[in-house]
Each structure stands twice: as structure tokens, then as C-alpha cells.
mmCIF file of C-alpha atoms and ligand atoms in Angstrom:
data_model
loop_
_atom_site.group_PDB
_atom_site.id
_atom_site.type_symbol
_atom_site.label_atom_id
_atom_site.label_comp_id
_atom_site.label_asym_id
_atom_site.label_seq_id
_atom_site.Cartn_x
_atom_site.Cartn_y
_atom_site.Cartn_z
ATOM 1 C CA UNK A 1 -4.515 10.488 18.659
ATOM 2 C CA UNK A 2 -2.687 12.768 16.561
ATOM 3 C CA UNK A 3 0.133 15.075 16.875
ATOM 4 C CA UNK A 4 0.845 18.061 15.158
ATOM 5 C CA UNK A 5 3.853 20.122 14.893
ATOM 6 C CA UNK A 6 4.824 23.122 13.078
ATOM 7 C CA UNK A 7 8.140 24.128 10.988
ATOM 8 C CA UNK A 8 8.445 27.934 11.101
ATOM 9 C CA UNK A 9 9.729 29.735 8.391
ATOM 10 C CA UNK A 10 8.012 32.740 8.697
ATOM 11 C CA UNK A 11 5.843 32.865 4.738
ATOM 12 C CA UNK A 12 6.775 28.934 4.362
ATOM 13 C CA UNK A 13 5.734 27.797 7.422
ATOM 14 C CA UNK A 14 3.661 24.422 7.339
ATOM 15 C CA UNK A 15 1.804 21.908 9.684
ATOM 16 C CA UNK A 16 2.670 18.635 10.019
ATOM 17 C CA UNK A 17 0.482 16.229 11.242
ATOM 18 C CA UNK A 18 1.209 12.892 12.243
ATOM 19 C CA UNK A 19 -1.488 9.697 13.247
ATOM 20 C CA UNK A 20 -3.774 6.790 12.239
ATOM 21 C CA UNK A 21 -5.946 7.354 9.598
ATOM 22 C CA UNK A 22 -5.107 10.770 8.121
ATOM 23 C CA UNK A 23 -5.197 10.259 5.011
ATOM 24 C CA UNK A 24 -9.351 9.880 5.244
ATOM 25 C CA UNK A 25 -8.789 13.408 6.426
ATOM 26 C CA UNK A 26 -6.558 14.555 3.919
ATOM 27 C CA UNK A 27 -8.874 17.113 1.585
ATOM 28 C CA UNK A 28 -10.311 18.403 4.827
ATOM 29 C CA UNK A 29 -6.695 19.142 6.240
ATOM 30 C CA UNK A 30 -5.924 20.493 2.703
ATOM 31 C CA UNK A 31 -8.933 22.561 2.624
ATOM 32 C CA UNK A 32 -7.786 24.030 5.793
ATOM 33 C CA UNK A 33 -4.832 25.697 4.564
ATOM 34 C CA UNK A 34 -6.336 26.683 1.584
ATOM 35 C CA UNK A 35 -5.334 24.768 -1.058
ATOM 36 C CA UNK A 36 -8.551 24.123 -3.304
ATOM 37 C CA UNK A 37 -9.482 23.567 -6.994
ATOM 38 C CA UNK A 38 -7.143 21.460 -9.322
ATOM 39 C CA UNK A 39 -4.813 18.949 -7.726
ATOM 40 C CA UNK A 40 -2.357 16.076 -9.211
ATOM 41 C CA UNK A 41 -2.503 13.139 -6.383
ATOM 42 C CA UNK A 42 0.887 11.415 -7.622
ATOM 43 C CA UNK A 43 1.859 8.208 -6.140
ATOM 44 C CA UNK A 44 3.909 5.024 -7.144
ATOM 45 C CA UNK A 45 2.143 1.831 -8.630
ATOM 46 C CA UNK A 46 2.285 -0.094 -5.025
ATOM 47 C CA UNK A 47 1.551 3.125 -2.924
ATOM 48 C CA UNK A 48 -1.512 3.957 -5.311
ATOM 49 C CA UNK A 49 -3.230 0.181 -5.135
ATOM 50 C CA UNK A 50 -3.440 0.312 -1.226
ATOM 51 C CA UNK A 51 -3.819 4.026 -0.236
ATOM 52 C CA UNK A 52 -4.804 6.079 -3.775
ATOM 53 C CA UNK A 53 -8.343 4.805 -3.638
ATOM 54 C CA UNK A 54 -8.616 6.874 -0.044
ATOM 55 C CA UNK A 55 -6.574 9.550 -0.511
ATOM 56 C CA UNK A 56 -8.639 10.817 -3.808
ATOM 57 C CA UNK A 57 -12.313 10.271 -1.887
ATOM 58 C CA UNK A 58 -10.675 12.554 0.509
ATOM 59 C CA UNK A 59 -10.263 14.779 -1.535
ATOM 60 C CA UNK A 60 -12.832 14.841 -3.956
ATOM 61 C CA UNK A 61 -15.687 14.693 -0.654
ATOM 62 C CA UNK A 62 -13.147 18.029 0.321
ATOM 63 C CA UNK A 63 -14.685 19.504 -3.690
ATOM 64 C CA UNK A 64 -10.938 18.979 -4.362
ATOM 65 C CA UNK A 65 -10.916 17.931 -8.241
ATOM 66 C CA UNK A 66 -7.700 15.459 -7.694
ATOM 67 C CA UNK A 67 -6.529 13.604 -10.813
ATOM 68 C CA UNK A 68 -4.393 9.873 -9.994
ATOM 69 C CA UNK A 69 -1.291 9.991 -11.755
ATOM 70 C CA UNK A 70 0.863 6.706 -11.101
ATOM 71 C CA UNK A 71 4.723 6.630 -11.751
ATOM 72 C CA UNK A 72 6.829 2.831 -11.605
ATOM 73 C CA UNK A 73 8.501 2.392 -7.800
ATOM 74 C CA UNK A 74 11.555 2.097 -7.581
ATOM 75 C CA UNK A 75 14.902 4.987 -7.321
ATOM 76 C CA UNK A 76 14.526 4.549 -10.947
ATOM 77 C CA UNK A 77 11.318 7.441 -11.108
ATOM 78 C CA UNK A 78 13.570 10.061 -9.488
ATOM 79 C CA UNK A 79 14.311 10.646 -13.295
ATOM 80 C CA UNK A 80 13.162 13.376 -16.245
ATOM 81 C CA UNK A 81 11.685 10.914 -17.928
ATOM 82 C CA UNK A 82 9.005 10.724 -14.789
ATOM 83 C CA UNK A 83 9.018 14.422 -14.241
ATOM 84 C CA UNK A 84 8.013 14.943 -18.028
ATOM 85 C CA UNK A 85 5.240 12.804 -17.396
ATOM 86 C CA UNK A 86 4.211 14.385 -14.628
ATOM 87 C CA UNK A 87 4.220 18.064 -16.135
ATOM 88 C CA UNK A 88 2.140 16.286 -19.024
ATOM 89 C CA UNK A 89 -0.524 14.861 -16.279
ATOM 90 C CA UNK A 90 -0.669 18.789 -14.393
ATOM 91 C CA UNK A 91 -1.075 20.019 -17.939
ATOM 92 C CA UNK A 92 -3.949 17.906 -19.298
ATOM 93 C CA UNK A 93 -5.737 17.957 -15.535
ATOM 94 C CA UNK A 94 -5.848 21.368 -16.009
ATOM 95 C CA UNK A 95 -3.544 22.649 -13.090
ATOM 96 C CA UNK A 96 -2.668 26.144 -12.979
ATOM 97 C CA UNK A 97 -0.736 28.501 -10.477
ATOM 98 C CA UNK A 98 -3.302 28.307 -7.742
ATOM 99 C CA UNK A 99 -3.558 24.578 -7.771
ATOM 100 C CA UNK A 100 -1.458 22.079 -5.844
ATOM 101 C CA UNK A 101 0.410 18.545 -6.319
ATOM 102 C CA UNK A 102 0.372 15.695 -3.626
ATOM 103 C CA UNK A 103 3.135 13.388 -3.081
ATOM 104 C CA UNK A 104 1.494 10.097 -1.748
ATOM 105 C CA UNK A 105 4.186 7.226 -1.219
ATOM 106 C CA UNK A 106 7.681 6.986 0.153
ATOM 107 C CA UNK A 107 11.215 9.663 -0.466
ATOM 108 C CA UNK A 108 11.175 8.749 -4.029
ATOM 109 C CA UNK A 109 8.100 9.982 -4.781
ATOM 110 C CA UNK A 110 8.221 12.871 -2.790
ATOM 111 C CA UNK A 111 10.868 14.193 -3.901
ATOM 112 C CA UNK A 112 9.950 13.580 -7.418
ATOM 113 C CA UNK A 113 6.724 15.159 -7.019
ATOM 114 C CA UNK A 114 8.493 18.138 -4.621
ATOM 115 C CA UNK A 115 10.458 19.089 -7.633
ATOM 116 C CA UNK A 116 7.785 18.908 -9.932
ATOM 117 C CA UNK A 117 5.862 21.233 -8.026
ATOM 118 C CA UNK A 118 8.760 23.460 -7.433
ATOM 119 C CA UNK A 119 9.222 23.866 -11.077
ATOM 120 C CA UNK A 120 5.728 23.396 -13.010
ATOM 121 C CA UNK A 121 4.550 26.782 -13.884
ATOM 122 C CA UNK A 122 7.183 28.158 -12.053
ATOM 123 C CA UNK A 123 6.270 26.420 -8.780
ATOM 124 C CA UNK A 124 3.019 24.945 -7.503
ATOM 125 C CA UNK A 125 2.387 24.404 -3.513
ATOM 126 C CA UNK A 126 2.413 20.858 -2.394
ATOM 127 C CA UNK A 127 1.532 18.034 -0.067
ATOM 128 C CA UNK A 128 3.792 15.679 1.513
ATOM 129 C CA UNK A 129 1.704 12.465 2.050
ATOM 130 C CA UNK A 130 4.563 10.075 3.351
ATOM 131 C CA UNK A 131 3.872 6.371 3.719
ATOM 132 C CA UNK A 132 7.192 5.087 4.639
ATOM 133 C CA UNK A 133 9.235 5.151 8.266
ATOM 134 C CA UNK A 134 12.222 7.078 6.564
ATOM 135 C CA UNK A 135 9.932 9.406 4.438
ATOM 136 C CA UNK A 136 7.845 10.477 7.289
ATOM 137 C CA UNK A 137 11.190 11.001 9.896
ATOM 138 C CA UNK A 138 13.047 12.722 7.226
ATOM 139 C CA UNK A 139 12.826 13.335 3.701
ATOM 140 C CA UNK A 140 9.312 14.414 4.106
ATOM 141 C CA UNK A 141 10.027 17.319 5.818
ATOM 142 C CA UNK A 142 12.371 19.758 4.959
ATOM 143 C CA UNK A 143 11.425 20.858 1.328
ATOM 144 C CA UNK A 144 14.720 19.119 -0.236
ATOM 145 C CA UNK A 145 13.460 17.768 -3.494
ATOM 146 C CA UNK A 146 14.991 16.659 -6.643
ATOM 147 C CA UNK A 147 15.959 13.881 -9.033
ATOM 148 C CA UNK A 148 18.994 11.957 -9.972
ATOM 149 C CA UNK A 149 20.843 12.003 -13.099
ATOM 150 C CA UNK A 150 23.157 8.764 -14.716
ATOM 151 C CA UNK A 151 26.442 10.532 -12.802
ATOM 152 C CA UNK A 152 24.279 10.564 -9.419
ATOM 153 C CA UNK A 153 21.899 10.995 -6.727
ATOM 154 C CA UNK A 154 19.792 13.696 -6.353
ATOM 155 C CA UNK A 155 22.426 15.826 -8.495
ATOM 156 C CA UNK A 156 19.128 18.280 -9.807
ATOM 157 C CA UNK A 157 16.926 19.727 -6.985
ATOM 158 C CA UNK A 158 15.700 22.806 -5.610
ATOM 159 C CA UNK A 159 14.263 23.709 -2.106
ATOM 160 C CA UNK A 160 10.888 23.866 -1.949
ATOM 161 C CA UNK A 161 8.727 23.688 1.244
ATOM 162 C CA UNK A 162 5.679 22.054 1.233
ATOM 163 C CA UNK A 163 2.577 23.530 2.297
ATOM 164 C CA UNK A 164 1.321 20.402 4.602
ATOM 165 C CA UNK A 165 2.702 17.159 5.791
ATOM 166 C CA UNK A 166 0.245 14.700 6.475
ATOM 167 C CA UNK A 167 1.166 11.619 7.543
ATOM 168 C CA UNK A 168 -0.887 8.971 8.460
ATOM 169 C CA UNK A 169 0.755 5.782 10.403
ATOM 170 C CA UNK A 170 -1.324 3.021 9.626
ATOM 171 C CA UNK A 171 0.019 2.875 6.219
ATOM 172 C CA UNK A 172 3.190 2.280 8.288
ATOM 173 C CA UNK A 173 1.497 -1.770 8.291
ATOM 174 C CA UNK A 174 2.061 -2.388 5.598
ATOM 175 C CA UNK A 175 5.607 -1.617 4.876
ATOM 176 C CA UNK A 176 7.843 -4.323 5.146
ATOM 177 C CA UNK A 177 9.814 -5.363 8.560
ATOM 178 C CA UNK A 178 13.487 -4.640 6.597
ATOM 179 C CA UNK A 179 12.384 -1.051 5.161
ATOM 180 C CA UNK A 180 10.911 -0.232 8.534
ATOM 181 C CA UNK A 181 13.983 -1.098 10.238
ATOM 182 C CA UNK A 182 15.844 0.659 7.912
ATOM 183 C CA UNK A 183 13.319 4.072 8.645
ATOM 184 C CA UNK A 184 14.416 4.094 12.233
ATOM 185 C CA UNK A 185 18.039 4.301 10.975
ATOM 186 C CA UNK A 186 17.280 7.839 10.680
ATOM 187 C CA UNK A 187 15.480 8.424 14.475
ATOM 188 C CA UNK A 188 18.684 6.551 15.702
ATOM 189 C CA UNK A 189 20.411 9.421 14.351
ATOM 190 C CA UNK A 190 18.101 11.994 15.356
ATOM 191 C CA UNK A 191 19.336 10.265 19.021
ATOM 192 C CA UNK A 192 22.659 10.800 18.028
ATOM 193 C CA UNK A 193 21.872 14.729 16.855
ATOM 194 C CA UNK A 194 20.139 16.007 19.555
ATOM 195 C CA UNK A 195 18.261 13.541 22.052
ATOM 196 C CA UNK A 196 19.722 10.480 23.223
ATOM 197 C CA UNK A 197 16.057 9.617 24.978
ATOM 198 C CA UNK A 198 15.590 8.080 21.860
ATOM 199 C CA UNK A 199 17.799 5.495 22.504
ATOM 200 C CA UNK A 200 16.627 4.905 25.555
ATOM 201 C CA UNK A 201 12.782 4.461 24.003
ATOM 202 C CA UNK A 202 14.194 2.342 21.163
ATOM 203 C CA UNK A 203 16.546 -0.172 22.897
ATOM 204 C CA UNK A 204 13.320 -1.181 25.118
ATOM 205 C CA UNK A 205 11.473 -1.861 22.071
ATOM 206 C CA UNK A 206 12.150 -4.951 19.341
ATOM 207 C CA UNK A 207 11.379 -3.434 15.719
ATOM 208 C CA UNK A 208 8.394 -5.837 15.848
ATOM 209 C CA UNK A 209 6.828 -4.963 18.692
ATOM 210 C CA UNK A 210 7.654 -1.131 17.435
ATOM 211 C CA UNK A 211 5.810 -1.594 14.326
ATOM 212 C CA UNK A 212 2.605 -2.296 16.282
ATOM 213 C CA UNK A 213 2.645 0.252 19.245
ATOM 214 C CA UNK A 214 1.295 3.181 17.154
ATOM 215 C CA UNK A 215 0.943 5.417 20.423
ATOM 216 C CA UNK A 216 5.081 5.191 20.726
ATOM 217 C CA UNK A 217 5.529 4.633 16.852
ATOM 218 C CA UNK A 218 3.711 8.362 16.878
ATOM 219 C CA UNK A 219 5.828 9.761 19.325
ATOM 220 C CA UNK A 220 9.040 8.181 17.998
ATOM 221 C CA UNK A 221 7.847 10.225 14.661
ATOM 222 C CA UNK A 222 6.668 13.713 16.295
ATOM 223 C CA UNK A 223 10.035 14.140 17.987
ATOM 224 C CA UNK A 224 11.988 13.313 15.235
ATOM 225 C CA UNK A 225 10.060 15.724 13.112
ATOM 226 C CA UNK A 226 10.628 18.454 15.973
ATOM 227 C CA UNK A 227 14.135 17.917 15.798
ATOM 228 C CA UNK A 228 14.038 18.141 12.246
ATOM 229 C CA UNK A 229 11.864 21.327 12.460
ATOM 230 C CA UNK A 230 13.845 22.707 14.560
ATOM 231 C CA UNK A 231 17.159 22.281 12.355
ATOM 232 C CA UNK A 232 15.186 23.537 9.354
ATOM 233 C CA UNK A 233 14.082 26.479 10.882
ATOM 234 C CA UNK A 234 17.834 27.570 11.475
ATOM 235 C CA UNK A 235 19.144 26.962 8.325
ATOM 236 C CA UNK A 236 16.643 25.625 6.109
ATOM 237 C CA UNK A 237 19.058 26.047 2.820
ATOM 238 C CA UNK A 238 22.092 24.340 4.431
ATOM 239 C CA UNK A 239 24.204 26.929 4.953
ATOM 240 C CA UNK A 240 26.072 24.964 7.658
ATOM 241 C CA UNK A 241 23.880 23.714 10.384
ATOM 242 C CA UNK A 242 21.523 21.429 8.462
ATOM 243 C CA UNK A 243 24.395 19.688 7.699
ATOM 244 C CA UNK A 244 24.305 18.044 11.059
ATOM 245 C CA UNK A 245 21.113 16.225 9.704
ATOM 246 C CA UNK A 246 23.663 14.317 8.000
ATOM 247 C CA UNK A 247 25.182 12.369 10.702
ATOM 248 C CA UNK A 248 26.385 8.998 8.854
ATOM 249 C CA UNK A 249 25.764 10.281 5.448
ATOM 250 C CA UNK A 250 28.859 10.850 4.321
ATOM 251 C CA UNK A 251 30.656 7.688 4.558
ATOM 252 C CA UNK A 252 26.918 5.962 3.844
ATOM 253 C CA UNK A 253 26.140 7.870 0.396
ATOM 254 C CA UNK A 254 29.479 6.596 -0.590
ATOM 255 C CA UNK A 255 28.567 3.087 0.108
ATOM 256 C CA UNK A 256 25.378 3.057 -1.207
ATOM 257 C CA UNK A 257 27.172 4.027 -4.507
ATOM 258 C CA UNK A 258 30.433 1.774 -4.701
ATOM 259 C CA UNK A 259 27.953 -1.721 -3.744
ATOM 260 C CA UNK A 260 25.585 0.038 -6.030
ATOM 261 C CA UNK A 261 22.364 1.686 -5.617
ATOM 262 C CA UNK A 262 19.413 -0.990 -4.106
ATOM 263 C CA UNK A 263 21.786 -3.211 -2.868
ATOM 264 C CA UNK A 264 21.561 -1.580 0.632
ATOM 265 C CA UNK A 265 18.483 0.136 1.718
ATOM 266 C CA UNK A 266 19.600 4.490 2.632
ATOM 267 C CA UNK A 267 19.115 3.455 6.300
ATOM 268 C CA UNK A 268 20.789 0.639 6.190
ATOM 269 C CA UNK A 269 24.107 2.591 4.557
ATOM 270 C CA UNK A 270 23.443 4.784 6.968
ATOM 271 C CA UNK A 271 23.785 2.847 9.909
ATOM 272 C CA UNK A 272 27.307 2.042 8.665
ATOM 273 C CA UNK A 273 27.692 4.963 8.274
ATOM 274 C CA UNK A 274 26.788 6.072 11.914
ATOM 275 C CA UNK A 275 29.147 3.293 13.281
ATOM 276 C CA UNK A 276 32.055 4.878 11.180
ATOM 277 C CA UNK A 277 31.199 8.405 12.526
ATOM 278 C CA UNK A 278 31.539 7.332 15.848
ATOM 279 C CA UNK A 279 34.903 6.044 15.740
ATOM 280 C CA UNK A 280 36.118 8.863 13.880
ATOM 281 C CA UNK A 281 34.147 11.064 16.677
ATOM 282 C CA UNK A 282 35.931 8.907 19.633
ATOM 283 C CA UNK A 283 39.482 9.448 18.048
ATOM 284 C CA UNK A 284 39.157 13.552 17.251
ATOM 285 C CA UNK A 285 35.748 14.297 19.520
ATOM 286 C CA UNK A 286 36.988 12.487 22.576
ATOM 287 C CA UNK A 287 33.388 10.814 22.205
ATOM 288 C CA UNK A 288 33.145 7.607 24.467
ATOM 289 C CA UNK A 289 34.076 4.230 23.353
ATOM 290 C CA UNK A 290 30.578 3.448 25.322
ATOM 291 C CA UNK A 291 28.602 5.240 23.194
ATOM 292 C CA UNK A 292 30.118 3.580 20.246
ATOM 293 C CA UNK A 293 29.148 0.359 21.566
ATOM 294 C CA UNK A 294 25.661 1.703 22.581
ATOM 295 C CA UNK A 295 25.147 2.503 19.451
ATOM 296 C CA UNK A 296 26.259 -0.433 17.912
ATOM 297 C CA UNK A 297 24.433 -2.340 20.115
ATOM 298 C CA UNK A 298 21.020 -0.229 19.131
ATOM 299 C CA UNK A 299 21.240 -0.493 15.864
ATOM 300 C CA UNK A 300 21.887 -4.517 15.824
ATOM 301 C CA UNK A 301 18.992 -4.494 17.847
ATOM 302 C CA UNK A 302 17.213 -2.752 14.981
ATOM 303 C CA UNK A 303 18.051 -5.245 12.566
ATOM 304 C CA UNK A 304 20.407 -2.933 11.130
ATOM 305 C CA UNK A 305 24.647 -3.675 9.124
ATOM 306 C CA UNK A 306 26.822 -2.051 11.991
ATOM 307 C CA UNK A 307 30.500 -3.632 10.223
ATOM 308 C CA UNK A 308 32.462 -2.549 7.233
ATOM 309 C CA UNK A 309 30.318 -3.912 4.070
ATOM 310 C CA UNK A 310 32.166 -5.672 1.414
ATOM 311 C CA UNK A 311 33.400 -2.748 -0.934
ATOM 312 C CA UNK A 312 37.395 -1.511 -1.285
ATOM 313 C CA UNK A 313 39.045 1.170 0.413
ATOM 314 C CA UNK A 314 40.174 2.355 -2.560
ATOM 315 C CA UNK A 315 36.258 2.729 -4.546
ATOM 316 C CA UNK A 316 35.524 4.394 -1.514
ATOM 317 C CA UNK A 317 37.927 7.065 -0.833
ATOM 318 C CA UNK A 318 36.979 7.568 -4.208
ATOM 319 C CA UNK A 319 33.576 8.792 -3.683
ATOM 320 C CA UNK A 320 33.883 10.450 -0.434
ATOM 321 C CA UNK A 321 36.754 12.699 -2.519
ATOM 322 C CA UNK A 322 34.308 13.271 -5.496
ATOM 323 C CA UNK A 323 31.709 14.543 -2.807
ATOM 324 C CA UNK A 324 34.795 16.808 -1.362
ATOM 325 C CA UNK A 325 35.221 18.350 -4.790
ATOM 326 C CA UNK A 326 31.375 18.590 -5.148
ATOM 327 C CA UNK A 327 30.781 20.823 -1.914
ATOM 328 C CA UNK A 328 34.304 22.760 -2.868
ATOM 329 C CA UNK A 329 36.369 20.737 -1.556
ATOM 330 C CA UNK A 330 35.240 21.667 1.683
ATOM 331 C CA UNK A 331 33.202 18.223 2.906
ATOM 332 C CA UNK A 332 33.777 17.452 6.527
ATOM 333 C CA UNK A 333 32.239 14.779 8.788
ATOM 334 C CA UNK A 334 29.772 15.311 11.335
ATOM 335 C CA UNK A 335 31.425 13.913 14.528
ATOM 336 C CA UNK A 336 29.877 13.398 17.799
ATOM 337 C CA UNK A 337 30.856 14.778 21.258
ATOM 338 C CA UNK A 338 28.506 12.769 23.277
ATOM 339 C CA UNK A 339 25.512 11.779 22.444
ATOM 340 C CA UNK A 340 22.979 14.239 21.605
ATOM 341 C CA UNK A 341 25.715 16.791 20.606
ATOM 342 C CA UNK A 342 27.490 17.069 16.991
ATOM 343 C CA UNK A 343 29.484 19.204 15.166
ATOM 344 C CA UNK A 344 29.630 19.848 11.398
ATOM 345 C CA UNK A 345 32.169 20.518 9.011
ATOM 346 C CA UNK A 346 34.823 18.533 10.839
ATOM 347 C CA UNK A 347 37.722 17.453 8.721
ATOM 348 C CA UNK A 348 39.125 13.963 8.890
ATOM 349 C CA UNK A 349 42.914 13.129 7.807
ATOM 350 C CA UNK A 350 42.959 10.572 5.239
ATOM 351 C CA UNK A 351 45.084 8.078 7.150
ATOM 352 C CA UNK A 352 42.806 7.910 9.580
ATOM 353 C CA UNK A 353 39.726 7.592 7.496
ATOM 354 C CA UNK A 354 41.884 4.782 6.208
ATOM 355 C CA UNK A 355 42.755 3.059 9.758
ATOM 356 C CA UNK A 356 39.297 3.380 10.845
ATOM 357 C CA UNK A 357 37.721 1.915 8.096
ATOM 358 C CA UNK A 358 40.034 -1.307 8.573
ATOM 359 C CA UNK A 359 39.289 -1.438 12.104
ATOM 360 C CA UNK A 360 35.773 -1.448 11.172
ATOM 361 C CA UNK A 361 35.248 -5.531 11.680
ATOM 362 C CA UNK A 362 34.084 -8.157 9.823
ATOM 363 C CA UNK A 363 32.899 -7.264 5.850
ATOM 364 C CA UNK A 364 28.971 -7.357 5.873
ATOM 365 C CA UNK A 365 27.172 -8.293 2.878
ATOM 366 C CA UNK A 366 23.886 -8.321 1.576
ATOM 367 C CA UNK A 367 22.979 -9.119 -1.853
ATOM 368 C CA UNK A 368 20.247 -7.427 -3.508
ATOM 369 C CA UNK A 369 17.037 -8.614 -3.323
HETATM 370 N N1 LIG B 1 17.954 14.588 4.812
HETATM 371 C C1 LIG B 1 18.779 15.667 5.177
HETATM 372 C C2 LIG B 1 18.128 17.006 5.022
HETATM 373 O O1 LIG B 1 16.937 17.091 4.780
HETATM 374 O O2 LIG B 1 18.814 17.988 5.122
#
């Protein structure tokens, strides 16, 4: 089986498909939007040993003429030092205005490769190929790409649909049980956002069992992608609304950068992140103390950090203020109502940013691995 949805944006509009085995499929479903010719099949060195070999016979038995180009895994590629090489590898393939890049692997890479097509030869069109939980749920759709400089995260970027999402679940086997767990992070929110039925599908479900159900594992991923889609197609450059995509991210970006980048996973910040939101959402949003618990509960279930992580108040404040002053000083928290309904923009007195972060339990650690 495989689903299909569709992000309108009238010009940019794209297809995303979702199911086993796409990626035998993948020239054919490029060839069916038109993108022909030259292509740069980019991919990281662990994506590119277990799918490369398939996606480029796709391609070139699609009379696609795809060149491999392989960058290190890791956060560490979202750098110019990658993107260099990469406008090196479009040049000496011989890629020109009509011809297309293909992000094959996980957020990193397609965001790496998003921006590269965005800004080789004044922008390219491109495939997102994800092959992780989170990629495929999230950062695969959208067209937010970008890479990160020493001061931060994703600090240069552009928007930049892509032209086809294709993204085939059994490489979802091979990803390991923590980064999986860590993927549905992300659907939890999407629960949280607009559709608490996916609570109700996930708390019946161990992560295990999850991971080898690929009839509900597709479903899990179509509606999170509609939901996406849907935000996307309202405000696809974040003029406001999109921002409700980052329920949990505000308070989680900042952890992930006081314990230090790789020491907890995006979904796993974000979970912390979630549980935060929700007690700031049940004292100013009047959201149920149930629903905090529900949630906590879920996400435990999911193998994921629900309690306040071992970093200081202080460092943290910190870098939810330098966000503040990087969005104009006008960063507010997504807070909950109930479940399924948010709003943006919310501002959050200090003090009791402060007070809920101490109520916030037991520090949780996990040391990098
Ligand atoms: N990951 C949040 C967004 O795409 O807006």
C-alpha cells in the first residue's frame, strides 16, 4: 500500500508519497513530474551503503543520469564546508538549471541538500528522499532548508519547496529503536497540534511493535504529513501560524544547546520540551492537568525524557532570551488549550518560566553516546 498526499501551494505544489519500497520506484515517480536529465543523488556515508545502491538503479533504469555524492553523517555536514562540496559535485556532473538534486538520508541531509538546491545556479528543484521517522513526519516536508554556522543551528537557510517527497518505510528497519522513538516525538506533537487520535493510536502501540506494523506505521506518517500540509499551505513562510508546528521547540532548542548538541536526540529535547509546554499551557491556557499527565504518560511509553534534564536555569533562560532577541524580541510559546488545539505567539512571564521549570521533577540525564 501506499499513500499519497498533496501540499498545495498553488506553482509549488508537490506529491508526497509515503510506503514500502519506494525508493525502487523513485526515477519513475521522478519522471512523472518531470524532472529528467542530470541529477546529484546526495546522501550520508551510512544512508548511501544501505539504500544508494537502489535509489541510483532507479533512477538510471528511469534514463535519469544520477551521480552518488556522499557527505560524513552526523549535524556536523549541515556546514559550508559540505555545501562547497556539493556545488563542486553539481558542477563537475554537469547539472544545469533544468536538472534536479535528491536528498536521500535523514533532516541533516535534507536540509543540506534543500539549500544546496535552493541556491546552486540560483536554485535547482529537488527530491526529498527521507529515511528517518523524524525526517519523513517533519523536516521533510515543508521546504525549510539550511545549515548551521559555529554561533548556531540552522542560522543560514532559505525556503525552498521540494518538487516530490518520496518516502519509502522499509528503510524505517533499519533505523535504530532510540532514533525511532525519538521520530514519533514529533507525531506526539502533531497529537498535541491538531488530532489527539493520535494518541489514542500510539498509547495502544509499544514503539517495538510500532516499528513493525508498517500498515499503522504508514498511517501514523500520512496524517502527520496532512497536518503538516495543511499548516504549510496557510502560511508556508511562517508568518505566524506555522509557528504552531513548533509545539515544544522552544524550551527544547534551548536544551539541545546548553547540554550540547548530540547529547539529546531533537525528539528527545523535544519531548521535554512538550512536557514544559503543557504546564505552562495548564497555568495560562486553563489546559487540563489530565492531559499533562496523558501526555506524560505517552511519551514514557515512547521511550522518551519527560523531566527537567540536568542543565541550569540560568544557561537556559539564557538561550530562550537569545532566541527572543533573534525573532525581535517577540518569541512566545505555543500553549495548548486542550488537546488538539494551540495557540502561537503566547508570552510567558519569566517567573513563571522559572517556577515551572523547578517543578519540572527529577533532573534526567543522558550522556552522549
Ligand atoms: N519543523 C517546523 C517547520 O517546518 O516549520
Amino acid at each position: 500500500m501506499t499513500c499519497k498526499r498533496k501540499v498545495e501551494l498553488g506553482p509549488r505544489s508537490y506529491s508526497i508519497h509515503i510506503g514500502p519500497n519506494l525508493l525502487s520506484s523513485l526515477g519513475a515517480l521522478c519522471s512523472e513530474e518531470g524532472m529528467e536529465g542530470y541529477a546529484l543523488l546526495i546522501s550520508d556515508d551510512n544512508v548511501d551503503k544501505l539504500y544508494g545502491e537502489t535509489a541510483a538503479r532507479s533512477l538510471r533504469e528511469a534514463g535519469i543520469v544520477a551521480t552518488r555524492m556522499v557527505v560524513p553523517a552526523g549535524e556536523e555536514s549541515k556546514s559550508h564546508e559540505q555545501l562547497i562540496r556539493i556545488y563542486d559535485a553539481a558542477l563537475a556532473a554537469g547539472l544545469e538549471r533544468s536538472s534536479f538534486m535528491i536528498a536521500l538520508g535523514g533532516g541533516v541531509v535534507g536540509d543540506l541538500a534543500g539549500y544546496a538546491a535552493a541556491t546552486y545556479l540560483r536554485g535547482v528543484r529537488y527530491v526529498q528522499a527521507p529515511t528517518s521517522l523524524l525526517a519523513m513526519v517533519d523536516s521533510a516536508v515543508g521546504g525549510k532548508t539550511g545549515i548551521n554556522l559555529p554561533q548556531g543551528k540552522n542560522l543560514i537557510g532559505a525556503f525552498h519547496q521540494p518538487a516530490l517527497v518520496a518516502a519509502d518505510t522499509m528503510t524505517l528497519r533499519s533505523l535504530p529503536l532510540r532514533e525511532f522513538c525519538a521520530g514519533l516525538a514529533e507525531v506526539v506533537k502533531y497529537g498535541v497540534i491538531a488530532d489527539p487520535s493520535l494518541f489514542d493510536v500510539l498509547e495502544r502501540k509499544s514503539p517495538e511493535a510500532l516499528m513493525e506494523d508498517d500498515a499503522l506505521l504508514e498511517d501514523i506518517i500520512c496524517r502527520s504529513c496532512e497536518i503538516k500540509a495543511d499548516v504549510v499551505r496557510k502560511d508556508e513562510r511562517e508568518g505566524g501560524l506555522r509557528a504552531v508546528l513548533n509545539f515544544g521547540h522552544t524550551l527544547g532548542h534551548a536544551i539541545e544547546q546548553v547540554a550540547g548538541y548530540g547529547v539529546y536526540l531533537h525528539g528527545e529535547a523535544i519531548a521535554m520540551g512538550m512536557v514544559f509546554a503543557a504546564r505552562l499551557s495548564e497555568q495560562l491556557q486553563g489546559f487540563p492537568a489530565e492531559d499533562t499527565a496523558r501526555l506524560l504518560r505517552l511519551l514514557q511509553h515512547l521511550r522518551l525524557p519527560v523531566a527537567r534534564p540536568e542543565v541550569s536555569w540560568p544557561d537556559v533562560a539564557a538561550a530562550l532570551s537569545r532566541d527572543k532577541k533573534r525573532a525581535g524580541g517577540t518569541v512566545g510559546f505555543v500553549l495548548a488549550e486542550q488537546l488538539g488545539t494551540v495557540r502561537y505567539g503566547c508570552p510567558v512571564p519569566a517567573d513563571v518560566l522559572e517556577r515551572v521549570w523547578n517543578e519540572s521533577g527529577e533532573p534526567w540525564s543522558r550522556s552522549k553516546e
